[in-house]
PDB file of C-alpha atoms and ligand atoms in Angstrom:
ATOM      1  CA  MET A 647      -0.016  -0.130  -0.053  1.00 66.00           C
ATOM      2  CA  SER A 648       1.608   3.628  -0.791  1.00 89.00           C
ATOM      3  CA  HIS A 649       2.304   5.970   2.181  1.00 97.00           C
ATOM      4  CA  ARG A 650      -0.431   8.810   3.053  1.00 98.00           C
ATOM      5  CA  CYS A 651       0.239  12.084   5.100  1.00 98.00           C
ATOM      6  CA  GLY A 652      -2.272  14.681   5.746  1.00 98.00           C
ATOM      7  CA  THR A 653      -3.608  16.735   8.323  1.00 98.00           C
ATOM      8  CA  VAL A 654      -6.495  16.514  10.416  1.00 98.00           C
ATOM      9  CA  ALA A 655      -8.146  19.352  12.515  1.00 98.00           C
ATOM     10  CA  LEU A 656     -10.396  18.625  15.381  1.00 98.00           C
ATOM     11  CA  VAL A 657     -12.807  21.005  16.289  1.00 97.00           C
ATOM     12  CA  GLY A 658     -16.150  20.700  18.097  1.00 97.00           C
ATOM     13  CA  ARG A 659     -17.732  22.799  20.958  1.00 95.00           C
ATOM     14  CA  PRO A 660     -15.585  23.571  23.965  1.00 95.00           C
ATOM     15  CA  ASN A 661     -15.152  20.691  26.663  1.00 96.00           C
ATOM     16  CA  THR A 662     -15.835  17.676  24.257  1.00 98.00           C
ATOM     17  CA  GLY A 663     -12.043  16.606  24.520  1.00 98.00           C
ATOM     18  CA  LYS A 664     -10.702  17.628  21.554  1.00 98.00           C
ATOM     19  CA  SER A 665      -7.224  18.010  23.016  1.00 98.00           C
ATOM     20  CA  SER A 666      -7.425  14.666  25.558  1.00 98.00           C
ATOM     21  CA  LEU A 667      -8.010  13.091  22.090  1.00 98.00           C
ATOM     22  CA  LEU A 668      -4.959  14.894  20.459  1.00 98.00           C
ATOM     23  CA  ASN A 669      -2.835  13.890  23.456  1.00 97.00           C
ATOM     24  CA  ARG A 670      -4.171  10.247  23.272  1.00 98.00           C
ATOM     25  CA  LEU A 671      -3.886   9.968  19.696  1.00 98.00           C
ATOM     26  CA  VAL A 672      -0.418  11.309  19.541  1.00 97.00           C
ATOM     27  CA  GLY A 673       0.326   9.585  23.003  1.00 94.00           C
ATOM     28  CA  GLU A 674       2.163  12.565  24.976  1.00 91.00           C
ATOM     29  CA  LYS A 675       0.523  15.370  26.562  1.00 92.00           C
ATOM     30  CA  LEU A 676       0.618  18.455  24.123  1.00 95.00           C
ATOM     31  CA  SER A 677      -2.352  20.220  24.757  1.00 97.00           C
ATOM     32  CA  ILE A 678      -3.679  21.252  27.794  1.00 96.00           C
ATOM     33  CA  VAL A 679      -6.951  19.577  29.267  1.00 96.00           C
ATOM     34  CA  SER A 680      -9.226  21.391  31.865  1.00 95.00           C
ATOM     35  CA  GLU A 681     -12.526  20.573  33.347  1.00 94.00           C
ATOM     36  CA  ARG A 682     -13.521  23.622  32.164  1.00 92.00           C
ATOM     37  CA  PRO A 683     -15.091  24.819  28.581  1.00 91.00           C
ATOM     38  CA  GLN A 684     -12.680  27.056  26.685  1.00 91.00           C
ATOM     39  CA  THR A 685      -9.560  25.754  27.900  1.00 93.00           C
ATOM     40  CA  THR A 686      -7.621  25.576  24.201  1.00 94.00           C
ATOM     41  CA  ARG A 687      -6.623  29.049  22.954  1.00 92.00           C
ATOM     42  CA  HIS A 688      -4.422  28.092  20.141  1.00 92.00           C
ATOM     43  CA  LEU A 689      -3.713  25.612  17.271  1.00 94.00           C
ATOM     44  CA  ILE A 690      -1.582  23.000  18.388  1.00 96.00           C
ATOM     45  CA  THR A 691      -0.203  20.433  15.985  1.00 97.00           C
ATOM     46  CA  GLY A 692       0.607  16.938  17.085  1.00 98.00           C
ATOM     47  CA  ILE A 693       2.393  14.414  14.635  1.00 98.00           C
ATOM     48  CA  LEU A 694       1.567  11.212  14.762  1.00 98.00           C
ATOM     49  CA  THR A 695       4.086   8.774  12.838  1.00 98.00           C
ATOM     50  CA  ARG A 696       3.088   5.579  11.522  1.00 97.00           C
ATOM     51  CA  PRO A 697       5.108   3.100   8.636  1.00 96.00           C
ATOM     52  CA  ASP A 698       2.171   3.893   6.444  1.00 96.00           C
ATOM     53  CA  CYS A 699       1.088   6.938   7.370  1.00 98.00           C
ATOM     54  CA  GLN A 700       1.700  10.154   8.893  1.00 98.00           C
ATOM     55  CA  TYR A 701      -1.200  12.282  10.626  1.00 98.00           C
ATOM     56  CA  VAL A 702      -0.792  15.688  11.530  1.00 98.00           C
ATOM     57  CA  PHE A 703      -3.428  16.517  14.023  1.00 98.00           C
ATOM     58  CA  ILE A 704      -4.309  20.306  14.755  1.00 97.00           C
ATOM     59  CA  ASP A 705      -6.100  20.775  17.943  1.00 97.00           C
ATOM     60  CA  SER A 706      -8.063  23.905  17.854  1.00 95.00           C
ATOM     61  CA  PRO A 707     -10.016  26.220  20.431  1.00 93.00           C
ATOM     62  CA  GLY A 708     -13.969  25.319  21.019  1.00 91.00           C
ATOM     63  CA  ASN A 709     -15.339  28.455  20.720  1.00 78.00           C
ATOM     64  CA  PRO A 710     -19.016  29.266  21.521  1.00 69.00           C
ATOM     65  CA  PRO A 711     -20.999  31.414  19.279  1.00 67.00           C
ATOM     66  CA  ARG A 712     -21.809  35.069  20.125  1.00 66.00           C
ATOM     67  CA  LEU A 713     -18.554  36.131  21.895  1.00 64.00           C
ATOM     68  CA  LYS A 714     -17.307  39.567  21.190  1.00 72.00           C
ATOM     69  CA  SER A 715     -14.035  39.941  22.611  1.00 82.00           C
ATOM     70  CA  VAL A 716     -10.996  40.628  20.071  1.00 84.00           C
ATOM     71  CA  LEU A 717      -9.403  37.549  21.712  1.00 83.00           C
ATOM     72  CA  HIS A 718     -12.328  35.426  20.583  1.00 84.00           C
ATOM     73  CA  LYS A 719     -12.904  36.805  17.079  1.00 85.00           C
ATOM     74  CA  ALA A 720      -9.225  36.093  16.488  1.00 86.00           C
ATOM     75  CA  LEU A 721      -9.880  32.334  17.642  1.00 85.00           C
ATOM     76  CA  ASN A 722     -12.812  31.889  15.843  1.00 86.00           C
ATOM     77  CA  ARG A 723     -10.991  33.054  12.466  1.00 87.00           C
ATOM     78  CA  ARG A 724      -8.161  30.427  13.376  1.00 88.00           C
ATOM     79  CA  VAL A 725     -10.787  27.434  13.716  1.00 90.00           C
ATOM     80  CA  GLY A 726     -12.696  28.200  10.481  1.00 91.00           C
ATOM     81  CA  GLU A 727      -8.796  28.321   8.793  1.00 91.00           C
ATOM     82  CA  ALA A 728      -7.833  25.163  10.583  1.00 93.00           C
ATOM     83  CA  ALA A 729     -11.319  23.612   9.280  1.00 94.00           C
ATOM     84  CA  SER A 730     -11.324  24.418   5.669  1.00 95.00           C
ATOM     85  CA  GLN A 731      -7.281  23.831   5.152  1.00 96.00           C
ATOM     86  CA  ALA A 732      -7.134  20.573   6.874  1.00 98.00           C
ATOM     87  CA  ASP A 733      -7.451  17.284   4.603  1.00 98.00           C
ATOM     88  CA  VAL A 734     -10.013  15.449   7.302  1.00 98.00           C
ATOM     89  CA  VAL A 735     -11.879  17.454   9.700  1.00 98.00           C
ATOM     90  CA  LEU A 736     -12.571  15.104  12.713  1.00 98.00           C
ATOM     91  CA  PHE A 737     -16.226  16.797  14.369  1.00 98.00           C
ATOM     92  CA  VAL A 738     -15.855  15.822  18.168  1.00 98.00           C
ATOM     93  CA  VAL A 739     -18.721  15.809  20.188  1.00 98.00           C
ATOM     94  CA  GLU A 740     -19.842  14.115  23.483  1.00 98.00           C
ATOM     95  CA  ALA A 741     -21.803  11.011  23.381  1.00 98.00           C
ATOM     96  CA  LEU A 742     -25.599  11.705  24.016  1.00 97.00           C
ATOM     97  CA  ARG A 743     -25.092  15.314  24.015  1.00 97.00           C
ATOM     98  CA  PHE A 744     -25.870  17.475  20.741  1.00 97.00           C
ATOM     99  CA  GLY A 745     -27.242  21.067  21.127  1.00 95.00           C
ATOM    100  CA  PRO A 746     -27.380  24.575  19.857  1.00 94.00           C
ATOM    101  CA  GLU A 747     -23.088  24.920  20.328  1.00 93.00           C
ATOM    102  CA  ASP A 748     -22.747  21.670  18.845  1.00 96.00           C
ATOM    103  CA  HIS A 749     -24.619  22.712  15.727  1.00 95.00           C
ATOM    104  CA  ALA A 750     -23.145  25.983  15.402  1.00 92.00           C
ATOM    105  CA  ALA A 751     -19.680  24.432  15.615  1.00 93.00           C
ATOM    106  CA  LEU A 752     -20.565  22.051  12.882  1.00 95.00           C
ATOM    107  CA  GLY A 753     -22.279  24.880  10.757  1.00 93.00           C
ATOM    108  CA  ARG A 754     -18.486  26.351  10.546  1.00 91.00           C
ATOM    109  CA  ILE A 755     -16.973  23.282   8.848  1.00 95.00           C
ATOM    110  CA  PRO A 756     -16.880  24.798   5.040  1.00 94.00           C
ATOM    111  CA  ALA A 757     -19.225  22.511   2.672  1.00 94.00           C
ATOM    112  CA  GLY A 758     -17.503  20.375   0.596  1.00 93.00           C
ATOM    113  CA  GLN A 759     -14.828  18.856   3.570  1.00 96.00           C
ATOM    114  CA  HIS A 760     -14.113  15.821   4.517  1.00 96.00           C
ATOM    115  CA  VAL A 761     -15.850  15.396   7.936  1.00 98.00           C
ATOM    116  CA  VAL A 762     -15.664  12.255  10.243  1.00 98.00           C
ATOM    117  CA  ALA A 763     -18.058  12.501  13.466  1.00 98.00           C
ATOM    118  CA  VAL A 764     -15.986  11.523  16.544  1.00 98.00           C
ATOM    119  CA  VAL A 765     -18.238  10.665  19.388  1.00 98.00           C
ATOM    120  CA  ASN A 766     -16.042  11.202  22.351  1.00 98.00           C
ATOM    121  CA  LYS A 767     -16.563   9.805  26.182  1.00 98.00           C
ATOM    122  CA  ILE A 768     -18.290   7.007  25.197  1.00 98.00           C
ATOM    123  CA  ASP A 769     -17.232   5.486  28.496  1.00 98.00           C
ATOM    124  CA  MET A 770     -19.672   7.514  30.509  1.00 97.00           C
ATOM    125  CA  VAL A 771     -22.357   6.039  28.715  1.00 97.00           C
ATOM    126  CA  ARG A 772     -24.108   3.407  31.191  1.00 94.00           C
ATOM    127  CA  ARG A 773     -26.350   1.575  28.210  1.00 94.00           C
ATOM    128  CA  ARG A 774     -24.859   0.662  25.176  1.00 90.00           C
ATOM    129  CA  SER A 775     -28.407   0.700  23.356  1.00 94.00           C
ATOM    130  CA  ASP A 776     -28.169   4.528  23.686  1.00 95.00           C
ATOM    131  CA  LEU A 777     -25.873   5.288  21.471  1.00 96.00           C
ATOM    132  CA  ILE A 778     -27.927   3.794  18.422  1.00 95.00           C
ATOM    133  CA  PRO A 779     -30.404   6.318  18.404  1.00 96.00           C
ATOM    134  CA  PHE A 780     -27.868   9.007  18.851  1.00 97.00           C
ATOM    135  CA  LEU A 781     -25.570   8.049  16.131  1.00 97.00           C
ATOM    136  CA  GLU A 782     -28.638   7.796  13.385  1.00 97.00           C
ATOM    137  CA  ARG A 783     -29.608  11.168  14.750  1.00 97.00           C
ATOM    138  CA  LEU A 784     -25.914  12.524  14.459  1.00 97.00           C
ATOM    139  CA  SER A 785     -25.882  11.188  10.894  1.00 97.00           C
ATOM    140  CA  LYS A 786     -28.725  12.895   9.846  1.00 97.00           C
ATOM    141  CA  THR A 787     -27.166  16.475  10.849  1.00 96.00           C
ATOM    142  CA  ARG A 788     -24.515  16.194   7.949  1.00 96.00           C
ATOM    143  CA  GLU A 789     -22.901  13.816   5.621  1.00 96.00           C
ATOM    144  CA  PHE A 790     -20.145  12.328   7.617  1.00 97.00           C
ATOM    145  CA  SER A 791     -17.493   9.880   6.181  1.00 96.00           C
ATOM    146  CA  ALA A 792     -17.961   8.091   9.037  1.00 97.00           C
ATOM    147  CA  LEU A 793     -18.836   8.131  12.463  1.00 98.00           C
ATOM    148  CA  VAL A 794     -16.776   6.852  15.162  1.00 98.00           C
ATOM    149  CA  PRO A 795     -17.777   6.300  19.098  1.00 98.00           C
ATOM    150  CA  VAL A 796     -14.172   6.493  21.043  1.00 98.00           C
ATOM    151  CA  SER A 797     -13.017   7.220  24.488  1.00 98.00           C
ATOM    152  CA  ALA A 798     -10.141   9.586  24.698  1.00 98.00           C
ATOM    153  CA  LYS A 799      -9.934   8.597  28.400  1.00 98.00           C
ATOM    154  CA  THR A 800      -9.782   4.927  28.262  1.00 98.00           C
ATOM    155  CA  GLY A 801      -8.470   4.581  24.576  1.00 98.00           C
ATOM    156  CA  LYS A 802     -11.062   2.670  22.957  1.00 98.00           C
ATOM    157  CA  ASN A 803     -11.580   2.782  19.525  1.00 98.00           C
ATOM    158  CA  MET A 804      -8.562   4.342  18.867  1.00 98.00           C
ATOM    159  CA  PRO A 805      -7.208   1.898  16.270  1.00 97.00           C
ATOM    160  CA  GLU A 806     -10.317   2.116  14.090  1.00 98.00           C
ATOM    161  CA  LEU A 807     -10.314   5.706  14.126  1.00 98.00           C
ATOM    162  CA  LEU A 808      -6.839   6.071  12.767  1.00 98.00           C
ATOM    163  CA  ARG A 809      -7.840   3.568   9.970  1.00 98.00           C
ATOM    164  CA  VAL A 810     -10.715   5.616   9.084  1.00 98.00           C
ATOM    165  CA  ILE A 811      -8.610   8.587   8.977  1.00 98.00           C
ATOM    166  CA  ALA A 812      -5.858   7.214   6.801  1.00 97.00           C
ATOM    167  CA  GLY A 813      -8.172   6.189   4.476  1.00 96.00           C
ATOM    168  CA  ALA A 814      -9.292   9.847   4.040  1.00 96.00           C
ATOM    169  CA  LEU A 815      -5.763  11.242   4.037  1.00 97.00           C
ATOM    170  CA  PRO A 816      -4.046  11.492   0.388  1.00 97.00           C
ATOM    171  CA  GLU A 817      -1.034   9.795  -0.767  1.00 98.00           C
ATOM    172  CA  GLY A 818       1.981  11.245  -0.120  1.00 97.00           C
ATOM    173  CA  PRO A 819       5.664  11.208   1.732  1.00 97.00           C
ATOM    174  CA  ALA A 820       5.632  12.277   5.302  1.00 97.00           C
ATOM    175  CA  ALA A 821       5.800  16.013   5.673  1.00 97.00           C
ATOM    176  CA  TYR A 822       7.728  15.771   9.173  1.00 97.00           C
ATOM    177  CA  PRO A 823      10.980  13.960  10.082  1.00 97.00           C
ATOM    178  CA  VAL A 824       9.466  10.705  11.924  1.00 95.00           C
ATOM    179  CA  ASP A 825      10.740  11.580  15.336  1.00 94.00           C
ATOM    180  CA  GLN A 826       8.881  15.360  15.360  1.00 96.00           C
ATOM    181  CA  LEU A 827       6.008  15.348  17.593  1.00 96.00           C
ATOM    182  CA  THR A 828       4.872  18.873  17.424  1.00 97.00           C
ATOM    183  CA  ASP A 829       5.556  22.376  15.655  1.00 93.00           C
ATOM    184  CA  ARG A 830       5.555  24.080  18.747  1.00 95.00           C
ATOM    185  CA  ASP A 831       8.935  25.001  20.631  1.00 95.00           C
ATOM    186  CA  GLU A 832       9.772  24.546  24.221  1.00 96.00           C
ATOM    187  CA  ARG A 833       8.416  28.424  25.399  1.00 96.00           C
ATOM    188  CA  PHE A 834       4.929  27.808  23.951  1.00 96.00           C
ATOM    189  CA  PHE A 835       4.842  24.753  26.227  1.00 97.00           C
ATOM    190  CA  ALA A 836       6.313  26.286  29.111  1.00 97.00           C
ATOM    191  CA  SER A 837       3.045  29.212  29.090  1.00 96.00           C
ATOM    192  CA  GLU A 838       0.860  26.446  28.829  1.00 97.00           C
ATOM    193  CA  ALA A 839       1.758  24.512  31.604  1.00 97.00           C
ATOM    194  CA  LEU A 840       1.138  27.791  33.592  1.00 97.00           C
ATOM    195  CA  ARG A 841      -2.052  28.347  32.159  1.00 96.00           C
ATOM    196  CA  GLU A 842      -3.444  25.117  32.721  1.00 97.00           C
ATOM    197  CA  LYS A 843      -2.780  25.358  36.641  1.00 97.00           C
ATOM    198  CA  LEU A 844      -4.488  28.646  36.428  1.00 96.00           C
ATOM    199  CA  PHE A 845      -7.286  26.727  34.825  1.00 95.00           C
ATOM    200  CA  GLU A 846      -7.110  23.942  37.789  1.00 94.00           C
ATOM    201  CA  THR A 847      -6.634  26.169  40.716  1.00 95.00           C
ATOM    202  CA  LEU A 848      -8.325  29.246  39.988  1.00 94.00           C
ATOM    203  CA  GLY A 849     -12.487  29.777  40.404  1.00 85.00           C
ATOM    204  CA  GLU A 850     -15.461  31.127  37.975  1.00 82.00           C
ATOM    205  CA  GLU A 851     -14.332  33.751  35.239  1.00 87.00           C
ATOM    206  CA  LEU A 852     -10.750  34.305  36.798  1.00 91.00           C
ATOM    207  CA  PRO A 853      -8.880  31.707  34.287  1.00 91.00           C
ATOM    208  CA  TYR A 854     -10.596  33.412  31.238  1.00 90.00           C
ATOM    209  CA  ARG A 855      -9.433  36.719  32.105  1.00 90.00           C
ATOM    210  CA  CYS A 856      -5.356  35.605  33.232  1.00 92.00           C
ATOM    211  CA  GLU A 857      -2.751  34.718  29.865  1.00 93.00           C
ATOM    212  CA  VAL A 858       0.790  33.756  30.574  1.00 95.00           C
ATOM    213  CA  ALA A 859       3.655  35.473  28.765  1.00 94.00           C
ATOM    214  CA  ILE A 860       6.998  33.911  28.568  1.00 95.00           C
ATOM    215  CA  ASP A 861       9.616  36.685  29.690  1.00 95.00           C
ATOM    216  CA  SER A 862      13.075  34.900  28.667  1.00 97.00           C
ATOM    217  CA  PHE A 863      13.896  31.346  28.495  1.00 97.00           C
ATOM    218  CA  LYS A 864      17.411  30.212  28.224  1.00 97.00           C
ATOM    219  CA  GLU A 865      18.821  26.857  28.437  1.00 96.00           C
ATOM    220  CA  GLU A 866      22.019  26.852  31.123  1.00 95.00           C
ATOM    221  CA  GLY A 867      23.767  23.383  30.472  1.00 92.00           C
ATOM    222  CA  ARG A 868      21.110  21.172  31.373  1.00 92.00           C
ATOM    223  CA  LEU A 869      18.784  23.580  33.255  1.00 97.00           C
ATOM    224  CA  ARG A 870      16.019  25.635  31.629  1.00 98.00           C
ATOM    225  CA  ARG A 871      15.768  28.858  33.219  1.00 98.00           C
ATOM    226  CA  ILE A 872      12.370  30.074  32.443  1.00 98.00           C
ATOM    227  CA  GLU A 873      10.567  33.700  33.457  1.00 98.00           C
ATOM    228  CA  ALA A 874       6.922  34.130  32.989  1.00 97.00           C
ATOM    229  CA  THR A 875       4.258  36.853  33.713  1.00 97.00           C
ATOM    230  CA  ILE A 876       0.599  35.760  34.267  1.00 97.00           C
ATOM    231  CA  LEU A 877      -1.208  38.983  32.682  1.00 94.00           C
ATOM    232  CA  VAL A 878      -4.547  39.885  34.824  1.00 94.00           C
ATOM    233  CA  GLU A 879      -7.294  43.072  34.520  1.00 93.00           C
ATOM    234  CA  ARG A 880      -7.320  43.860  37.926  1.00 94.00           C
ATOM    235  CA  ASP A 881      -5.555  44.504  41.060  1.00 95.00           C
ATOM    236  CA  SER A 882      -8.206  42.201  42.687  1.00 95.00           C
ATOM    237  CA  GLN A 883      -7.532  39.312  40.300  1.00 95.00           C
ATOM    238  CA  LYS A 884      -3.738  39.719  41.115  1.00 96.00           C
ATOM    239  CA  ALA A 885      -4.543  39.334  44.911  1.00 97.00           C
ATOM    240  CA  ILE A 886      -6.549  35.999  44.293  1.00 96.00           C
ATOM    241  CA  ILE A 887      -3.395  34.633  42.087  1.00 97.00           C
ATOM    242  CA  LEU A 888      -0.761  35.580  44.673  1.00 97.00           C
ATOM    243  CA  GLY A 889      -3.315  34.024  47.569  1.00 96.00           C
ATOM    244  CA  LYS A 890      -2.090  34.090  51.318  1.00 96.00           C
ATOM    245  CA  GLY A 891       1.432  34.977  51.296  1.00 96.00           C
ATOM    246  CA  GLY A 892       1.910  34.103  47.561  1.00 96.00           C
ATOM    247  CA  GLU A 893       0.891  30.838  48.332  1.00 97.00           C
ATOM    248  CA  ARG A 894      -1.228  29.630  45.888  1.00 97.00           C
ATOM    249  CA  LEU A 895       0.967  31.644  43.084  1.00 98.00           C
ATOM    250  CA  LYS A 896       3.827  29.357  44.334  1.00 98.00           C
ATOM    251  CA  ALA A 897       1.885  26.187  44.459  1.00 98.00           C
ATOM    252  CA  MET A 898       0.632  26.811  40.732  1.00 98.00           C
ATOM    253  CA  ALA A 899       4.305  27.682  39.783  1.00 98.00           C
ATOM    254  CA  THR A 900       5.632  24.103  41.522  1.00 98.00           C
ATOM    255  CA  ALA A 901       2.855  22.138  39.482  1.00 97.00           C
ATOM    256  CA  ALA A 902       3.898  23.476  36.292  1.00 98.00           C
ATOM    257  CA  ARG A 903       7.610  23.449  36.692  1.00 98.00           C
ATOM    258  CA  LYS A 904       6.869  19.830  37.300  1.00 97.00           C
ATOM    259  CA  ASP A 905       5.127  19.363  34.377  1.00 95.00           C
ATOM    260  CA  LEU A 906       7.586  20.801  32.208  1.00 96.00           C
ATOM    261  CA  GLU A 907      10.562  18.763  33.817  1.00 96.00           C
ATOM    262  CA  ARG A 908       8.922  15.313  32.723  1.00 93.00           C
ATOM    263  CA  LEU A 909       8.209  17.084  28.965  1.00 91.00           C
ATOM    264  CA  PHE A 910      11.239  18.331  28.913  1.00 93.00           C
ATOM    265  CA  GLU A 911      13.318  15.609  30.957  1.00 93.00           C
ATOM    266  CA  GLY A 912      15.263  17.837  32.457  1.00 96.00           C
ATOM    267  CA  LYS A 913      15.844  20.303  35.496  1.00 98.00           C
ATOM    268  CA  VAL A 914      13.695  23.311  34.846  1.00 98.00           C
ATOM    269  CA  TYR A 915      13.790  26.953  37.220  1.00 98.00           C
ATOM    270  CA  LEU A 916      10.721  28.942  36.753  1.00 98.00           C
ATOM    271  CA  GLY A 917      10.096  32.567  38.084  1.00 98.00           C
ATOM    272  CA  VAL A 918       6.611  33.750  37.755  1.00 98.00           C
ATOM    273  CA  TRP A 919       5.437  37.495  38.355  1.00 97.00           C
ATOM    274  CA  VAL A 920       1.986  38.581  38.110  1.00 97.00           C
ATOM    275  CA  LYS A 921       1.166  42.171  36.111  1.00 96.00           C
ATOM    276  CA  VAL A 922      -2.161  44.052  35.964  1.00 95.00           C
ATOM    277  CA  ARG A 923      -2.801  44.441  32.422  1.00 90.00           C
ATOM    278  CA  ARG A 924      -6.390  46.106  31.668  1.00 87.00           C
ATOM    279  CA  ALA A 925      -8.609  44.702  29.154  1.00 83.00           C
ATOM    280  CA  TRP A 926      -6.160  42.615  27.408  1.00 84.00           C
ATOM    281  CA  THR A 927      -8.522  40.391  25.576  1.00 82.00           C
ATOM    282  CA  ASP A 928      -9.825  43.750  23.975  1.00 85.00           C
ATOM    283  CA  ASP A 929      -6.088  45.129  23.066  1.00 85.00           C
ATOM    284  CA  ALA A 930      -5.381  44.028  19.969  1.00 85.00           C
ATOM    285  CA  ARG A 931      -1.516  45.214  20.676  1.00 84.00           C
ATOM    286  CA  VAL A 932      -1.271  43.191  23.856  1.00 82.00           C
ATOM    287  CA  LEU A 933      -3.012  40.402  21.996  1.00 84.00           C
ATOM    288  CA  ARG A 934      -0.212  40.345  19.208  1.00 86.00           C
ATOM    289  CA  GLN A 935       2.296  40.444  21.332  1.00 81.00           C
ATOM    290  CA  LEU A 936       0.620  37.310  22.784  1.00 81.00           C
ATOM    291  CA  GLY A 937       0.375  35.661  19.189  1.00 79.00           C
ATOM    292  CA  TYR A 938      -2.978  35.416  18.808  1.00 78.00           C
ATOM    293  CA  GLU A 939      -3.296  38.045  15.583  1.00 66.00           C
TER     294      GLU A 939
HETATM  295  N1  LIG B1472     -15.189  10.576  30.826  1.00 64.97           N
HETATM  296  C1  LIG B1472     -14.612  10.934  29.954  1.00 64.97           C
HETATM  297  N2  LIG B1472     -13.852  12.604  30.230  1.00 64.97           N
HETATM  298  C2  LIG B1472     -13.207  13.111  29.196  1.00 64.97           C
HETATM  299  C3  LIG B1472     -12.826  12.418  27.620  1.00 64.97           C
HETATM  300  N3  LIG B1472     -12.192  12.825  27.038  1.00 64.97           N
HETATM  301  C4  LIG B1472     -12.137  13.920  27.730  1.00 64.97           C
HETATM  302  N4  LIG B1472     -12.686  14.186  29.050  1.00 64.97           N
HETATM  303  C5  LIG B1472     -12.549  14.886  29.933  1.00 64.97           C
HETATM  304  O1  LIG B1472     -13.401  16.500  29.261  1.00 64.97           O
HETATM  305  C6  LIG B1472     -13.236  17.513  29.900  1.00 64.97           C
HETATM  306  C7  LIG B1472     -12.551  18.340  28.921  1.00 64.97           C
HETATM  307  O2  LIG B1472     -11.454  17.779  28.147  1.00 64.97           O
HETATM  308  P1  LIG B1472     -10.666  18.564  26.870  1.00 64.97           P
HETATM  309  O3  LIG B1472      -9.860  17.799  26.140  1.00 64.97           O
HETATM  310  O4  LIG B1472     -10.156  19.835  27.609  1.00 64.97           O
HETATM  311  O5  LIG B1472     -11.793  19.013  26.190  1.00 64.97           O
HETATM  312  P2  LIG B1472     -11.469  20.590  24.684  1.00 64.97           P
HETATM  313  O6  LIG B1472     -12.506  19.756  23.565  1.00 64.97           O
HETATM  314  O7  LIG B1472     -10.278  20.658  24.219  1.00 64.97           O
HETATM  315  O8  LIG B1472     -12.132  21.583  25.445  1.00 64.97           O
HETATM  316  P3  LIG B1472     -11.848  23.089  25.185  1.00 64.97           P
HETATM  317  O9  LIG B1472     -10.033  23.422  24.649  1.00 64.97           O
HETATM  318  O10 LIG B1472     -12.189  24.102  25.995  1.00 64.97           O
HETATM  319  O11 LIG B1472     -12.470  23.245  23.830  1.00 64.97           O
HETATM  320  C8  LIG B1472     -11.724  17.252  31.092  1.00 64.97           C
HETATM  321  O12 LIG B1472     -12.194  17.440  32.180  1.00 64.97           O
HETATM  322  C9  LIG B1472     -11.462  15.526  29.919  1.00 64.97           C
HETATM  323  O13 LIG B1472     -10.973  15.028  31.305  1.00 64.97           O
HETATM  324  C10 LIG B1472     -13.428  11.027  27.593  1.00 64.97           C
HETATM  325  O14 LIG B1472     -13.052  10.522  26.979  1.00 64.97           O
HETATM  326  N5  LIG B1472     -13.991  10.198  28.868  1.00 64.97           N
HETATM  327 MG1  LIG B1473      -9.132  21.593  24.338  1.00 64.97          MG
END
């Protein structure tokens, strides 16, 4: 059989498990995951190379409709680009749940695209017989090339999903070296690791009002020395992030450092500051500096 290679965009409403799925498919934790919607804010490439096929997966932010900040408009535009440029689109939904936000996300995939419906979180389905009518209803919403029930959590049906995708990818040689996992650099993963801890630790709206910037990233022998800033919009938010005596910030920085030491397989120093930058989600200049525009 001839070799295949192509791009595969993961799209869908927030929280359906796109990032978990990317990590599971690639076998490495590249994309941050949290219980809360709108965790992902970037397009993240994860590459899986098999003898007969190279899959270039692209995780995308799950953006609900009707959001108006400059940040959300930029994110929506990126998702649209990823969906229209990919060879195959994986439309990710949660098993037994298909609502207006799923419908809107599906509507943003250009007509004529090759779309595979991925029904995730089937480990949560108690009665298997409930799945069949759901799949039937889903199949009526669009012309899908396949519907594949999976679980990113348990890994169920991943071989089947990979087989279906490979069948839809164009023939061609590998686009990336066989040992390359992503096109993102270590600096990017450093900011994402810290952002994940903000999502895990902080309540309510606060994670959505925060962003992480890496001020410097130096390799000193086997040590990576990283200086980062957490941007927030108000002084009161800064106080919450710091916590009593700075304890909360310290705990988040320590957790992020441990993740990075695992990912980089080496020692990391991570220094973190918190700065107030009013209305950064609507400030085109700040967003450009953060790589959103
Ligand atoms: N039970 C179960 N939970 C899952 C599965 N896949 C993902 N989750 C959980 O669902 C939540 C959302 O997962 P993410 O991977 O962050 O979802 P996402 O679609 O990338 O979300 P956004 O980036 O916000 O669009 C997390 O709490 C995951 O642990 C699964 O197969 N089974
Ligand atoms: Mg995500």
